[in-house]
mmCIF file of N, CA and C in Angstrom:
data_model
loop_
_atom_site.group_PDB
_atom_site.id
_atom_site.type_symbol
_atom_site.label_atom_id
_atom_site.label_comp_id
_atom_site.label_asym_id
_atom_site.label_seq_id
_atom_site.Cartn_x
_atom_site.Cartn_y
_atom_site.Cartn_z
ATOM 1 N N MET U 1 86.166 83.546 69.702
ATOM 2 C CA MET U 1 86.159 84.979 69.985
ATOM 3 C C MET U 1 85.682 85.777 68.780
ATOM 4 N N GLU U 2 84.874 85.194 67.945
ATOM 5 C CA GLU U 2 84.484 85.880 66.715
ATOM 6 C C GLU U 2 83.607 87.104 66.931
ATOM 7 N N ASN U 3 82.799 87.143 67.989
ATOM 8 C CA ASN U 3 81.940 88.302 68.232
ATOM 9 C C ASN U 3 82.595 89.363 69.109
ATOM 10 N N ILE U 4 83.789 89.102 69.593
ATOM 11 C CA ILE U 4 84.445 90.020 70.515
ATOM 12 C C ILE U 4 84.886 91.276 69.766
ATOM 13 N N LYS U 5 84.402 92.409 70.229
ATOM 14 C CA LYS U 5 84.734 93.699 69.632
ATOM 15 C C LYS U 5 85.604 94.545 70.544
ATOM 16 N N LEU U 6 85.708 94.144 71.829
ATOM 17 C CA LEU U 6 86.449 94.928 72.815
ATOM 18 C C LEU U 6 87.337 94.006 73.627
ATOM 19 N N LEU U 7 88.631 94.229 73.562
ATOM 20 C CA LEU U 7 89.575 93.561 74.444
ATOM 21 C C LEU U 7 89.897 94.536 75.550
ATOM 22 N N TYR U 8 89.677 94.122 76.772
ATOM 23 C CA TYR U 8 89.734 95.031 77.923
ATOM 24 C C TYR U 8 90.920 94.698 78.804
ATOM 25 N N ILE U 9 91.687 95.706 79.177
ATOM 26 C CA ILE U 9 92.788 95.573 80.118
ATOM 27 C C ILE U 9 92.444 96.429 81.327
ATOM 28 N N ASP U 10 92.254 95.770 82.458
ATOM 29 C CA ASP U 10 91.826 96.446 83.685
ATOM 30 C C ASP U 10 93.057 96.819 84.502
ATOM 31 N N LEU U 11 93.417 98.096 84.490
ATOM 32 C CA LEU U 11 94.631 98.548 85.176
ATOM 33 C C LEU U 11 94.453 98.728 86.676
ATOM 34 N N PHE U 12 93.229 98.727 87.162
ATOM 35 C CA PHE U 12 92.950 98.854 88.599
ATOM 36 C C PHE U 12 91.948 97.774 88.975
ATOM 37 N N CYS U 13 92.335 96.513 88.824
ATOM 38 C CA CYS U 13 91.355 95.434 88.798
ATOM 39 C C CYS U 13 90.685 95.109 90.119
ATOM 40 N N GLY U 14 91.288 95.337 91.238
ATOM 41 C CA GLY U 14 90.649 94.989 92.498
ATOM 42 C C GLY U 14 90.186 93.540 92.499
ATOM 43 N N ALA U 15 88.999 93.284 93.034
ATOM 44 C CA ALA U 15 88.477 91.915 93.087
ATOM 45 C C ALA U 15 87.818 91.498 91.780
ATOM 46 N N GLY U 16 87.502 92.436 90.906
ATOM 47 C CA GLY U 16 87.001 92.070 89.587
ATOM 48 C C GLY U 16 85.594 92.503 89.249
ATOM 49 N N GLY U 17 85.026 93.417 90.003
ATOM 50 C CA GLY U 17 83.663 93.869 89.706
ATOM 51 C C GLY U 17 83.527 94.501 88.331
ATOM 52 N N THR U 18 84.416 95.393 87.987
ATOM 53 C CA THR U 18 84.370 96.026 86.668
ATOM 54 C C THR U 18 84.596 94.985 85.576
ATOM 55 N N SER U 19 85.542 94.105 85.797
ATOM 56 C CA SER U 19 85.817 93.055 84.815
ATOM 57 C C SER U 19 84.604 92.149 84.625
ATOM 58 N N THR U 20 83.885 91.853 85.692
ATOM 59 C CA THR U 20 82.669 91.043 85.578
ATOM 60 C C THR U 20 81.650 91.746 84.702
ATOM 61 N N GLY U 21 81.494 93.053 84.891
ATOM 62 C CA GLY U 21 80.583 93.822 84.048
ATOM 63 C C GLY U 21 80.998 93.796 82.592
ATOM 64 N N VAL U 22 82.289 93.942 82.339
ATOM 65 C CA VAL U 22 82.797 93.896 80.968
ATOM 66 C C VAL U 22 82.496 92.535 80.351
ATOM 67 N N GLU U 23 82.742 91.468 81.090
ATOM 68 C CA GLU U 23 82.505 90.115 80.579
ATOM 69 C C GLU U 23 81.028 89.851 80.276
ATOM 70 N N LYS U 24 80.132 90.578 80.932
ATOM 71 C CA LYS U 24 78.698 90.391 80.699
ATOM 72 C C LYS U 24 78.161 91.258 79.557
ATOM 73 N N ALA U 25 79.002 92.106 78.991
ATOM 74 C CA ALA U 25 78.558 93.000 77.918
ATOM 75 C C ALA U 25 78.115 92.213 76.694
ATOM 76 N N THR U 26 77.000 92.654 76.103
ATOM 77 C CA THR U 26 76.507 92.031 74.877
ATOM 78 C C THR U 26 76.184 93.096 73.848
ATOM 79 N N LEU U 27 76.204 92.692 72.597
ATOM 80 C CA LEU U 27 75.828 93.539 71.476
ATOM 81 C C LEU U 27 74.951 92.692 70.571
ATOM 82 N N PHE U 28 73.695 93.094 70.412
ATOM 83 C CA PHE U 28 72.723 92.325 69.635
ATOM 84 C C PHE U 28 72.609 90.883 70.143
ATOM 85 N N GLY U 29 72.680 90.739 71.463
ATOM 86 C CA GLY U 29 72.519 89.433 72.085
ATOM 87 C C GLY U 29 73.759 88.553 72.113
ATOM 88 N N ASN U 30 74.867 89.042 71.589
ATOM 89 C CA ASN U 30 76.115 88.269 71.572
ATOM 90 C C ASN U 30 77.134 88.898 72.511
ATOM 91 N N LYS U 31 77.870 88.041 73.222
ATOM 92 C CA LYS U 31 78.968 88.535 74.047
ATOM 93 C C LYS U 31 79.921 89.322 73.154
ATOM 94 N N CYS U 32 80.329 90.511 73.604
ATOM 95 C CA CYS U 32 81.136 91.365 72.726
ATOM 96 C C CYS U 32 82.431 91.865 73.352
ATOM 97 N N ALA U 33 82.692 91.501 74.610
ATOM 98 C CA ALA U 33 83.884 92.020 75.278
ATOM 99 C C ALA U 33 84.571 90.913 76.066
ATOM 100 N N LYS U 34 85.886 91.027 76.182
ATOM 101 C CA LYS U 34 86.663 90.041 76.919
ATOM 102 C C LYS U 34 87.755 90.744 77.701
ATOM 103 N N VAL U 35 87.864 90.406 78.975
ATOM 104 C CA VAL U 35 88.953 90.898 79.819
ATOM 105 C C VAL U 35 90.156 90.011 79.546
ATOM 106 N N ILE U 36 91.238 90.611 79.079
ATOM 107 C CA ILE U 36 92.407 89.810 78.711
ATOM 108 C C ILE U 36 93.575 89.974 79.673
ATOM 109 N N ALA U 37 93.606 91.067 80.429
ATOM 110 C CA ALA U 37 94.708 91.285 81.361
ATOM 111 C C ALA U 37 94.260 92.227 82.474
ATOM 112 N N CYS U 38 94.928 92.117 83.612
ATOM 113 C CA CYS U 38 94.573 92.913 84.790
ATOM 114 C C CYS U 38 95.833 93.272 85.559
ATOM 115 N N VAL U 39 95.791 94.431 86.186
ATOM 116 C CA VAL U 39 96.938 94.908 86.960
ATOM 117 C C VAL U 39 96.453 95.439 88.304
ATOM 118 N N ASN U 40 97.171 95.097 89.345
ATOM 119 C CA ASN U 40 96.966 95.692 90.663
ATOM 120 C C ASN U 40 98.242 95.474 91.459
ATOM 121 N N HIS U 41 98.573 96.430 92.311
ATOM 122 C CA HIS U 41 99.784 96.324 93.119
ATOM 123 C C HIS U 41 99.600 95.400 94.318
ATOM 124 N N ASP U 42 98.362 95.086 94.661
ATOM 125 C CA ASP U 42 98.059 94.305 95.859
ATOM 126 C C ASP U 42 97.879 92.824 95.518
ATOM 127 N N ALA U 43 98.698 91.983 96.114
ATOM 128 C CA ALA U 43 98.652 90.542 95.826
ATOM 129 C C ALA U 43 97.303 89.930 96.198
ATOM 130 N N ASN U 44 96.674 90.410 97.273
ATOM 131 C CA ASN U 44 95.360 89.878 97.659
ATOM 132 C C ASN U 44 94.304 90.219 96.614
ATOM 133 N N ALA U 45 94.352 91.418 96.084
ATOM 134 C CA ALA U 45 93.401 91.819 95.043
ATOM 135 C C ALA U 45 93.607 90.964 93.791
ATOM 136 N N ILE U 46 94.860 90.738 93.421
ATOM 137 C CA ILE U 46 95.149 89.918 92.246
ATOM 138 C C ILE U 46 94.667 88.481 92.472
ATOM 139 N N ALA U 47 94.870 87.943 93.655
ATOM 140 C CA ALA U 47 94.419 86.581 93.949
ATOM 141 C C ALA U 47 92.898 86.479 93.841
ATOM 142 N N SER U 48 92.200 87.484 94.361
ATOM 143 C CA SER U 48 90.740 87.502 94.279
ATOM 144 C C SER U 48 90.291 87.627 92.832
ATOM 145 N N HIS U 49 90.922 88.526 92.094
ATOM 146 C CA HIS U 49 90.564 88.720 90.688
ATOM 147 C C HIS U 49 90.840 87.453 89.883
ATOM 148 N N ALA U 50 91.965 86.814 90.132
ATOM 149 C CA ALA U 50 92.321 85.593 89.401
ATOM 150 C C ALA U 50 91.311 84.480 89.673
ATOM 151 N N ALA U 51 90.781 84.426 90.888
ATOM 152 C CA ALA U 51 89.760 83.426 91.205
ATOM 153 C C ALA U 51 88.473 83.711 90.437
ATOM 154 N N ASN U 52 88.151 84.996 90.256
ATOM 155 C CA ASN U 52 86.938 85.397 89.553
ATOM 156 C C ASN U 52 87.099 85.419 88.034
ATOM 157 N N HIS U 53 88.322 85.619 87.562
ATOM 158 C CA HIS U 53 88.596 85.748 86.119
ATOM 159 C C HIS U 53 89.860 84.967 85.755
ATOM 160 N N PRO U 54 89.788 83.649 85.805
ATOM 161 C CA PRO U 54 91.000 82.845 85.602
ATOM 162 C C PRO U 54 91.591 82.906 84.196
ATOM 163 N N ASP U 55 90.828 83.335 83.206
ATOM 164 C CA ASP U 55 91.340 83.382 81.835
ATOM 165 C C ASP U 55 92.178 84.622 81.540
ATOM 166 N N ALA U 56 92.103 85.624 82.399
ATOM 167 C CA ALA U 56 92.879 86.849 82.193
ATOM 168 C C ALA U 56 94.310 86.648 82.695
ATOM 169 N N VAL U 57 95.235 87.368 82.083
ATOM 170 C CA VAL U 57 96.614 87.386 82.566
ATOM 171 C C VAL U 57 96.684 88.423 83.678
ATOM 172 N N HIS U 58 97.295 88.055 84.803
ATOM 173 C CA HIS U 58 97.329 88.933 85.976
ATOM 174 C C HIS U 58 98.748 89.413 86.262
ATOM 175 N N TYR U 59 98.852 90.711 86.536
ATOM 176 C CA TYR U 59 100.133 91.330 86.862
ATOM 177 C C TYR U 59 100.026 91.957 88.246
ATOM 178 N N THR U 60 100.859 91.495 89.169
ATOM 179 C CA THR U 60 100.937 92.109 90.499
ATOM 180 C C THR U 60 102.019 93.175 90.403
ATOM 181 N N GLU U 61 101.607 94.355 89.999
ATOM 182 C CA GLU U 61 102.547 95.443 89.711
ATOM 183 C C GLU U 61 101.911 96.784 90.042
ATOM 184 N N ASP U 62 102.750 97.763 90.238
ATOM 185 C CA ASP U 62 102.322 99.150 90.349
ATOM 186 C C ASP U 62 102.262 99.689 88.917
ATOM 187 N N ILE U 63 101.134 100.251 88.521
ATOM 188 C CA ILE U 63 101.020 100.702 87.125
ATOM 189 C C ILE U 63 102.021 101.803 86.776
ATOM 190 N N ARG U 64 102.556 102.477 87.784
ATOM 191 C CA ARG U 64 103.537 103.527 87.509
ATOM 192 C C ARG U 64 104.867 102.953 87.048
ATOM 193 N N THR U 65 105.134 101.688 87.373
ATOM 194 C CA THR U 65 106.412 101.074 87.015
ATOM 195 C C THR U 65 106.230 99.794 86.201
ATOM 196 N N LEU U 66 105.035 99.531 85.751
ATOM 197 C CA LEU U 66 104.723 98.315 85.014
ATOM 198 C C LEU U 66 105.508 98.227 83.709
ATOM 199 N N GLU U 67 106.197 97.122 83.501
ATOM 200 C CA GLU U 67 106.873 96.855 82.230
ATOM 201 C C GLU U 67 105.797 96.410 81.253
ATOM 202 N N LEU U 68 105.565 97.179 80.210
ATOM 203 C CA LEU U 68 104.454 96.941 79.297
ATOM 204 C C LEU U 68 104.722 95.893 78.220
ATOM 205 N N SER U 69 105.952 95.546 77.973
ATOM 206 C CA SER U 69 106.260 94.620 76.872
ATOM 207 C C SER U 69 105.485 93.307 76.936
ATOM 208 N N PRO U 70 105.423 92.614 78.080
ATOM 209 C CA PRO U 70 104.653 91.369 78.121
ATOM 210 C C PRO U 70 103.161 91.583 77.839
ATOM 211 N N MET U 71 102.609 92.685 78.319
ATOM 212 C CA MET U 71 101.198 92.969 78.092
ATOM 213 C C MET U 71 100.937 93.282 76.616
ATOM 214 N N VAL U 72 101.831 94.014 76.000
ATOM 215 C CA VAL U 72 101.693 94.336 74.578
ATOM 216 C C VAL U 72 101.743 93.059 73.748
ATOM 217 N N GLU U 73 102.639 92.151 74.075
ATOM 218 C CA GLU U 73 102.725 90.876 73.353
ATOM 219 C C GLU U 73 101.451 90.053 73.550
ATOM 220 N N HIS U 74 100.936 90.029 74.756
ATOM 221 C CA HIS U 74 99.687 89.308 75.025
ATOM 222 C C HIS U 74 98.538 89.927 74.220
ATOM 223 N N LEU U 75 98.471 91.238 74.192
ATOM 224 C CA LEU U 75 97.439 91.924 73.425
ATOM 225 C C LEU U 75 97.527 91.570 71.947
ATOM 226 N N LYS U 76 98.724 91.537 71.399
ATOM 227 C CA LYS U 76 98.899 91.170 69.983
ATOM 228 C C LYS U 76 98.355 89.772 69.705
ATOM 229 N N LYS U 77 98.662 88.834 70.593
ATOM 230 C CA LYS U 77 98.179 87.459 70.421
ATOM 231 C C LYS U 77 96.655 87.397 70.488
ATOM 232 N N MET U 78 96.071 88.121 71.433
ATOM 233 C CA MET U 78 94.623 88.109 71.595
ATOM 234 C C MET U 78 93.934 88.793 70.415
ATOM 235 N N ARG U 79 94.528 89.838 69.880
ATOM 236 C CA ARG U 79 93.939 90.508 68.705
ATOM 237 C C ARG U 79 93.910 89.584 67.508
ATOM 238 N N MET U 80 94.886 88.717 67.384
ATOM 239 C CA MET U 80 94.926 87.780 66.262
ATOM 240 C C MET U 80 93.815 86.734 66.378
ATOM 241 N N LYS U 81 93.363 86.456 67.588
ATOM 242 C CA LYS U 81 92.310 85.469 67.809
ATOM 243 C C LYS U 81 90.911 86.039 67.589
ATOM 244 N N SER U 82 90.790 87.347 67.530
ATOM 245 C CA SER U 82 89.472 87.967 67.402
ATOM 246 C C SER U 82 89.349 88.686 66.067
ATOM 247 N N SER U 83 88.164 89.138 65.767
ATOM 248 C CA SER U 83 87.908 89.783 64.475
ATOM 249 C C SER U 83 88.069 91.296 64.573
ATOM 250 N N GLU U 84 89.296 91.738 64.497
ATOM 251 C CA GLU U 84 89.651 93.157 64.511
ATOM 252 C C GLU U 84 88.963 93.962 65.606
ATOM 253 N N PRO U 85 89.187 93.602 66.872
ATOM 254 C CA PRO U 85 88.531 94.342 67.947
ATOM 255 C C PRO U 85 89.192 95.688 68.199
ATOM 256 N N GLN U 86 88.456 96.527 68.835
ATOM 257 C CA GLN U 86 89.012 97.741 69.408
ATOM 258 C C GLN U 86 89.501 97.334 70.792
ATOM 259 N N PHE U 87 90.355 98.120 71.396
ATOM 260 C CA PHE U 87 90.769 97.794 72.744
ATOM 261 C C PHE U 87 90.842 99.056 73.577
ATOM 262 N N ILE U 88 90.770 98.875 74.868
ATOM 263 C CA ILE U 88 90.802 100.001 75.795
ATOM 264 C C ILE U 88 91.614 99.623 77.020
ATOM 265 N N TYR U 89 92.370 100.565 77.526
ATOM 266 C CA TYR U 89 93.032 100.399 78.815
ATOM 267 C C TYR U 89 92.194 101.155 79.824
ATOM 268 N N MET U 90 91.851 100.527 80.895
ATOM 269 C CA MET U 90 91.008 101.176 81.890
ATOM 270 C C MET U 90 91.639 101.119 83.240
#
């Protein structure tokens, strides 16, 4: 994950179209973004997203009541694996 500059958390992941776009992002010809976690209240959407993005952590939750502690811990671990990325919640 040395070229990764963006760790992405998809809060409305659906089937994964936005996440696919994020995963295809490049900077100077190098992959620069990684989807690390996804949230959706619909189990079918999460199942579809997990099939398309198996490396991301998936939460079947309503974002209004989502317990953030596990996601924050996952983000900390992923930041340690990359070279000081920026991150965004989307």
